[in-house]
Coordinates of C-alpha atoms (C1' of nucleotides) in Angstrom, one line a residue:
Chain A
M1303 CA 52.3 96.2 237.7
G1304 CA 55.0 97.5 235.4
R1305 CA 56.5 96.0 232.4
S1306 CA 57.6 92.2 232.9
P1307 CA 60.9 91.0 231.4
C1308 CA 59.9 89.7 228.2
C1309 CA 61.7 86.7 225.9
C1310 CA 61.6 89.0 223.2
H1311 CA 64.6 91.0 224.2
D1312 CA 66.3 87.7 224.2
A1313 CA 69.4 87.6 222.0
G1314 CA 69.0 85.0 219.1
V1315 CA 65.0 84.9 219.5
K1316 CA 63.6 85.5 215.8
K1317 CA 61.3 88.4 214.3
G1318 CA 59.7 89.5 211.8
P1319 CA 57.6 87.4 209.1
W1320 CA 56.5 84.2 210.3
T1321 CA 57.4 81.1 207.4
E1322 CA 55.1 78.7 206.6
E1323 CA 57.1 75.9 208.8
E1324 CA 56.4 78.2 211.8
D1325 CA 53.0 78.6 211.3
R1326 CA 52.6 74.9 210.6
A1327 CA 54.3 74.4 214.0
L1328 CA 52.0 76.4 216.0
V1329 CA 49.3 75.4 214.5
E1330 CA 50.2 71.9 215.1
H1331 CA 51.2 72.3 218.5
I1332 CA 48.3 74.1 219.5
Q1333 CA 45.7 71.2 217.9
R1334 CA 47.6 68.6 219.8
H1335 CA 46.7 70.4 222.8
G1336 CA 43.0 70.5 222.1
G1337 CA 43.2 74.5 220.8
H1338 CA 44.3 75.0 224.5
V1339 CA 47.5 76.8 224.7
G1340 CA 48.8 76.8 228.5
S1341 CA 51.3 79.3 229.0
W1342 CA 52.2 81.6 225.7
R1343 CA 55.7 82.0 227.6
N1344 CA 56.6 78.2 227.5
L1345 CA 55.0 77.6 224.4
P1346 CA 57.6 78.2 221.8
K1347 CA 59.9 76.0 223.4
A1348 CA 57.5 73.2 223.9
A1349 CA 56.4 73.6 219.9
G1350 CA 59.9 73.7 218.7
L1351 CA 59.9 77.6 217.9
N1352 CA 62.7 80.0 218.0
R1353 CA 60.4 82.6 219.2
C1354 CA 59.0 85.0 222.1
G1355 CA 55.8 83.6 223.4
K1356 CA 54.0 87.0 222.9
S1357 CA 55.0 86.7 219.0
C1358 CA 53.4 83.6 219.1
R1359 CA 50.2 84.6 220.8
L1360 CA 49.6 87.4 218.4
R1361 CA 50.5 85.5 215.4
W1362 CA 47.8 82.7 216.7
T1363 CA 45.0 85.3 217.7
N1364 CA 45.2 88.0 214.5
Y1365 CA 46.3 85.2 211.7
L1366 CA 46.2 81.6 212.6
R1367 CA 43.1 80.9 214.7
P1368 CA 40.6 79.1 212.6
D1369 CA 37.6 81.1 213.1
I1370 CA 39.3 84.0 211.5
K1371 CA 37.6 85.6 208.7
R1372 CA 39.3 87.1 206.1
G1373 CA 38.4 88.9 203.2
N1374 CA 37.2 93.0 202.5
F1375 CA 35.0 94.2 205.1
T1376 CA 31.2 94.4 204.0
D1377 CA 29.0 97.3 204.3
D1378 CA 27.2 95.9 207.1
E1379 CA 30.5 95.5 209.4
E1380 CA 32.1 99.1 208.3
S1381 CA 28.7 100.6 209.3
L1382 CA 28.9 98.9 212.4
I1383 CA 32.5 99.6 213.3
I1384 CA 31.9 103.5 213.0
R1385 CA 28.7 103.0 215.0
L1386 CA 30.4 101.2 217.5
H1387 CA 33.5 103.5 217.5
A1388 CA 31.4 106.8 218.0
Q1389 CA 30.3 105.0 221.5
L1390 CA 33.6 103.0 222.3
G1391 CA 36.3 105.1 221.1
N1392 CA 39.6 103.1 220.2
K1393 CA 38.5 100.0 222.3
W1394 CA 39.7 97.9 219.4
S1395 CA 39.6 94.5 221.6
T1396 CA 35.8 95.6 222.2
I1397 CA 34.5 96.2 219.1
A1398 CA 36.2 93.2 217.6
T1399 CA 33.9 91.1 220.0
H1400 CA 30.9 92.8 217.7
L1401 CA 32.3 91.5 214.8
D1402 CA 32.5 87.6 214.0
G1403 CA 35.8 86.4 213.0
R1404 CA 37.3 89.9 213.0
T1405 CA 40.4 90.9 215.2
D1406 CA 40.9 94.1 216.6
N1407 CA 44.2 94.7 214.7
E1408 CA 42.4 93.8 211.6
I1409 CA 39.8 96.3 212.6
K1410 CA 42.4 98.6 214.0
N1411 CA 44.4 98.5 210.7
Y1412 CA 40.7 99.1 208.6
W1413 CA 39.8 101.9 210.7
N1414 CA 43.1 103.9 209.9
T1415 CA 43.5 103.0 206.6
H1416 CA 40.2 103.3 205.5
I1417 CA 37.3 104.4 207.3
R1418 CA 39.4 107.0 208.6
K1419 CA 39.8 108.7 205.9
K1420 CA 36.3 108.6 204.1
L1421 CA 35.0 110.6 207.3
L1422 CA 37.4 113.0 206.8
R1423 CA 36.7 113.4 203.1
M1424 CA 32.7 113.9 204.2
G1425 CA 34.3 116.9 206.8
V1426 CA 33.9 114.3 210.1
D1427 CA 36.1 114.4 212.6
P1428 CA 37.1 110.6 213.1
V1429 CA 37.8 111.0 216.5
T1430 CA 35.0 113.1 217.5
H1431 CA 32.7 111.9 214.9
Q1432 CA 31.6 115.5 214.8
R1433 CA 31.2 117.7 212.1
L1434 CA 34.7 119.3 211.4
P1435 CA 34.4 123.2 211.9
P1436 CA 33.6 125.0 208.2
D1437 CA 36.7 126.7 208.2
D1438 CA 38.2 123.1 208.1
I1439 CA 36.2 121.7 205.1
A1440 CA 34.9 125.2 203.5
I1441 CA 31.8 123.3 203.1
A1442 CA 30.2 126.7 202.0
S1443 CA 32.7 127.3 199.3
V1444 CA 32.7 124.0 197.5
P1445 CA 30.4 124.1 194.4
G1446 CA 27.4 121.6 194.2
A1447 CA 29.1 119.4 191.7
A1448 CA 32.1 118.9 193.7
I1449 CA 30.1 118.0 196.7
L1450 CA 27.6 115.4 194.8
S1451 CA 31.4 114.0 193.3
A1452 CA 32.5 113.8 197.1
A1453 CA 29.3 111.9 198.0
A1454 CA 29.6 109.6 195.0
S1455 CA 33.3 108.8 195.8
L1456 CA 32.1 107.4 199.2
G1457 CA 31.9 104.0 197.5
G1458 CA 30.6 101.0 200.2
L1459 CA 30.3 103.8 202.8
N1460 CA 26.6 103.3 204.5
T1461 CA 24.3 105.5 202.8
A1462 CA 23.2 106.2 206.4
L1463 CA 26.2 108.6 206.5
I1464 CA 25.4 110.2 203.9
Q1465 CA 22.1 110.8 204.7
V1466 CA 23.4 112.3 208.3
Q1467 CA 25.6 114.5 206.5
A1468 CA 23.1 116.0 203.9
L1469 CA 20.6 116.3 206.8
Q1470 CA 23.5 118.3 208.6
L1471 CA 24.2 120.6 205.9
L1472 CA 20.6 121.1 204.6
L1473 CA 19.6 122.1 208.0
Q1474 CA 22.6 124.4 208.1
A1475 CA 21.8 126.3 205.3
V1476 CA 18.0 126.2 206.4
N1477 CA 18.8 127.6 209.7
G1478 CA 20.5 130.7 207.8
G1479 CA 23.9 129.9 209.1
G1480 CA 25.6 129.9 205.9
G1481 CA 23.8 132.2 203.8
N1482 CA 23.6 132.2 200.3
A1483 CA 26.7 130.1 200.1
A1484 CA 25.6 127.1 202.9
A1485 CA 22.2 127.4 200.9
A1486 CA 24.0 126.7 197.4
A1487 CA 26.3 124.3 198.5
A1488 CA 23.1 122.1 200.2
A1489 CA 21.2 122.7 197.1
G1490 CA 24.1 120.7 195.5
L1491 CA 23.3 117.6 197.5
I1492 CA 20.0 117.2 196.3
P1493 CA 21.2 114.3 193.8
S1494 CA 22.9 112.7 196.6
I1495 CA 19.8 113.3 198.6
N1496 CA 17.7 111.9 196.5
A1497 CA 19.8 108.6 195.8
A1498 CA 20.0 108.3 199.6
A1499 CA 16.0 109.0 200.3
A1500 CA 15.9 105.8 197.4
D1501 CA 17.9 103.5 199.0
N1502 CA 16.2 104.4 202.3
A1503 CA 13.2 103.7 200.6
I1504 CA 14.7 100.1 199.5
L1505 CA 15.8 99.7 203.3
N1506 CA 12.8 100.7 204.6
A1507 CA 10.4 98.6 202.2
N1508 CA 11.6 95.3 203.5
R1509 CA 10.5 95.5 207.3
R1510 CA 8.1 97.6 209.1
S1511 CA 10.5 99.9 211.1
I1512 CA 9.1 102.5 213.5
V1513 CA 11.9 104.8 213.4
P1514 CA 11.8 107.5 211.3
S1515 CA 12.7 107.2 207.5
F1516 CA 14.4 109.6 205.9
Q1517 CA 11.6 110.9 203.8
D1518 CA 9.7 111.7 207.3
Q1519 CA 13.1 113.7 208.5
M1520 CA 13.3 115.6 205.4
N1521 CA 9.7 116.2 205.0
L1522 CA 9.8 117.7 208.7
I1523 CA 13.1 119.8 207.9
L1524 CA 10.9 121.1 204.4
S1525 CA 8.0 122.0 206.4
H1526 CA 10.0 124.1 208.9
A1527 CA 11.6 125.6 206.2
N1528 CA 8.4 126.6 204.8
Y1529 CA 7.1 128.2 207.5
A1530 CA 9.7 129.5 209.8
S1531 CA 12.4 132.1 210.3
P1532 CA 15.7 130.5 210.7
D1533 CA 15.6 132.3 214.6
H1534 CA 12.6 130.2 215.1
L1535 CA 14.4 127.3 213.8
S1536 CA 17.8 127.9 215.8
N1537 CA 15.1 127.4 218.4
I1538 CA 13.6 123.8 217.1
A1539 CA 16.6 122.6 215.7
S1540 CA 17.0 119.8 218.4
F1541 CA 17.0 116.3 216.6
A1542 CA 15.8 114.9 219.6
E1543 CA 12.8 116.9 219.8
Q1544 CA 12.2 116.5 216.0
H1545 CA 12.4 112.9 216.7
D1546 CA 9.5 112.8 219.0
V1547 CA 7.8 115.1 216.4
V1548 CA 8.5 112.5 213.8
V1549 CA 7.4 109.7 215.9
Q1550 CA 3.7 111.6 216.8
R1551 CA 3.4 112.2 212.8
L1552 CA 4.0 108.6 211.8
N1553 CA 1.7 107.2 214.8
N1554 CA -1.1 110.1 213.3
A1555 CA -0.9 109.0 209.6
S1556 CA 0.4 106.0 209.5
S1557 CA -1.1 105.2 206.2
A1558 CA 0.5 108.0 204.7
A1559 CA 1.8 107.2 201.3
P1560 CA 5.8 107.9 201.5
V1561 CA 7.6 110.4 199.2
V1562 CA 9.8 109.0 196.9
G1563 CA 13.5 109.8 196.3
G1564 CA 12.9 112.0 193.0
A1565 CA 10.0 114.2 194.6
Y1566 CA 12.6 116.4 196.6
A1567 CA 14.1 118.5 194.2
E1568 CA 11.7 120.8 193.6
P1569 CA 10.5 122.0 197.0
L1570 CA 13.7 121.4 198.5
A1571 CA 15.2 124.0 196.3
A1572 CA 12.3 126.4 196.9
A1573 CA 13.0 125.5 200.6
L1574 CA 16.7 126.5 200.1
A1575 CA 16.2 129.6 197.9
S1576 CA 13.8 131.0 200.8
A1577 CA 16.0 130.4 203.4
A1578 CA 18.8 132.2 201.8
T1579 CA 16.7 135.2 200.9
Y1580 CA 15.6 135.4 204.6
P1581 CA 13.5 137.5 206.1
P1582 CA 11.4 135.1 204.4
Q1583 CA 7.9 135.8 202.9
E1584 CA 4.2 135.0 205.1
V1585 CA 4.7 133.1 208.1
A1586 CA 2.1 130.1 208.1
A1587 CA -0.4 130.4 211.0
S1588 CA 0.7 129.4 214.3
A1589 CA -2.0 126.5 214.7
D1590 CA -0.2 124.4 211.8
R1591 CA 3.4 124.3 213.6
P1592 CA 3.8 121.1 214.7
V1593 CA 6.7 122.5 216.7
Q1594 CA 5.2 125.6 217.9
G1595 CA 5.6 124.8 221.7
F1596 CA 9.1 124.1 221.8
A1597 CA 10.6 127.9 220.8
E1598 CA 9.0 128.9 224.5
L1599 CA 10.4 125.2 226.2
L1600 CA 13.8 126.3 225.2
S1601 CA 15.5 129.0 227.2
E1602 CA 18.5 129.3 224.7
P1603 CA 19.1 128.4 220.8
I1604 CA 20.0 124.7 220.4
G1605 CA 22.7 124.7 217.9
M1606 CA 23.6 121.9 215.6
P1607 CA 23.7 118.1 217.2
S1608 CA 26.9 116.3 217.9
M1609 CA 27.4 114.3 214.9
C1610 CA 26.8 110.1 215.2
S1611 CA 27.1 110.8 219.2
L1612 CA 25.7 107.4 220.4
E1613 CA 26.8 107.8 224.3
D1614 CA 24.0 110.7 224.4
D1615 CA 20.5 109.5 224.3
E1616 CA 19.2 112.7 223.5
D1617 CA 20.6 112.5 220.1
A1618 CA 18.2 109.7 219.3
F1619 CA 18.3 110.5 215.8
W1620 CA 21.5 109.9 215.1
K1621 CA 21.2 106.9 217.0
N1622 CA 18.3 105.6 215.2
M1623 CA 19.5 106.9 211.7
L1624 CA 22.7 104.1 212.3
L1625 CA 20.2 102.0 213.7
E1626 CA 17.9 101.7 210.8
S1627 CA 20.9 101.2 208.6
S1628 CA 23.0 98.7 210.2
S1629 CA 20.0 96.9 211.8
L1630 CA 22.0 95.4 214.5
P1631 CA 21.2 95.4 217.9
L1632 CA 24.0 97.8 220.2
Chain B
dA1004 C1' 60.5 101.4 182.2
dA1005 C1' 62.1 103.0 185.8
dA1006 C1' 61.9 106.0 190.1
dA1007 C1' 59.1 108.1 193.5
dA1008 C1' 55.0 108.4 196.1
dG1009 C1' 51.5 106.3 198.5
dT1010 C1' 49.2 102.6 200.6
dC1011 C1' 48.5 98.4 203.8
dC1012 C1' 48.6 95.6 207.0
dA1013 C1' 51.6 92.0 209.6
dA1014 C1' 54.4 92.4 213.2
dC1015 C1' 56.8 94.5 217.1
dC1016 C1' 56.8 97.7 221.4
dG1017 C1' 56.1 99.1 225.9
dC1018 C1' 52.3 99.8 229.4
dA1019 C1' 49.5 98.3 232.8
dG1020 C1' 45.6 95.1 234.6
dA1021 C1' 45.2 90.7 236.4
dC1022 C1' 46.8 87.2 239.2
dA1023 C1' 49.6 84.0 242.0
dC1024 C1' 52.1 84.2 245.6
Chain C
dA33 C1' 50.7 94.9 251.3
dG34 C1' 54.3 93.9 247.9
dT35 C1' 56.9 91.9 244.1
dG36 C1' 56.9 89.4 240.3
dT37 C1' 54.9 87.2 235.8
dC38 C1' 51.3 86.6 232.5
dT39 C1' 48.4 88.3 229.2
dG40 C1' 46.0 92.0 226.7
dC41 C1' 45.8 96.1 224.5
dG42 C1' 46.5 100.2 221.5
dG43 C1' 50.1 102.8 219.1
dT44 C1' 53.7 102.5 215.9
dT45 C1' 56.8 100.4 212.5
dG46 C1' 58.4 99.0 208.5
dG47 C1' 58.6 96.2 204.7
dA48 C1' 56.1 94.7 200.7
dC49 C1' 52.7 96.2 197.4
dT50 C1' 50.7 99.1 194.1
dT51 C1' 49.7 103.8 191.7
dT52 C1' 51.4 107.5 190.2
dT53 C1' 54.8 110.4 187.8

DNA sequence: AAAAAGTCCAACCGCAGACAC
DNA sequence: AGTGTCTGCGGTTGGACTTTT
């Protein structure tokens, strides 16, 4: 109901950084009242502070509260913030309720100063969580070494995002959308993919997960690349459906030995080379195609999925990828 | 060593929902 | 139903600090 007159506009009310004495007065006042503030508007006078009630509330909730956790954000916290932001947008206070001891202000600052820039470096729009258009990031023209370097610079960012990025680039190349340049760019990601796969293997080794592993997703993509044309792939490139296929495969062959990191380089390079020189070689017998039916089910080709969109249940691949990495409930 | 540029984050601003009267 | 007050929220700012030139 409109804006209220605020004591902050009163002449003589102090603004700016808080002194130790002011902090002490505020904390002691709140402690004297058993941690209950009552009316923020009346608090400054009662506590002997020449501050506006609003300023006192902010100081308490963002800095002086005893349950506040200081220090750097962990990788898990960072991953959770990204996931929650994809789901909630700039609802910092809601996001803060999922992170013990972190304030909305702190999370907002961390997003704007760290995460946002990391996502942009990865070619991900921090607002929509979708990949930026190729014109914006010119990914196909970036040498493989530069992509690898960029991936390495991600530092603490959870490996799940590297995996997501790698898979998207790979699919783009395998689908033939980027031609030779895209294939070459994706090939440059092989070392990053291997590193991410190794990380993922470590993650999965510590728990029995029914979520498709990164290796399984890679194997599925490779299997597509080896027998299917780009046109065919464009029809079956729904991650939600790939997810179903992978789950089915896992159920059918749960004892299969996992593929470890370094094993990808050779078959992946071959697959990319094949995709880049479409039309491809001999197409395998249709009976061997696990996703043969999808092309018939879909009336129109499906484009690349939205990156990290957690609101869309059809994008179970992204959701599971991130859930797996954070192992935290929604 | 010093100036300029960039980064970080505590604190402020103003809007709007909830609630009391 | 209308109005005033309180509180919470998200966007923005400004100054301290760090890095680069």
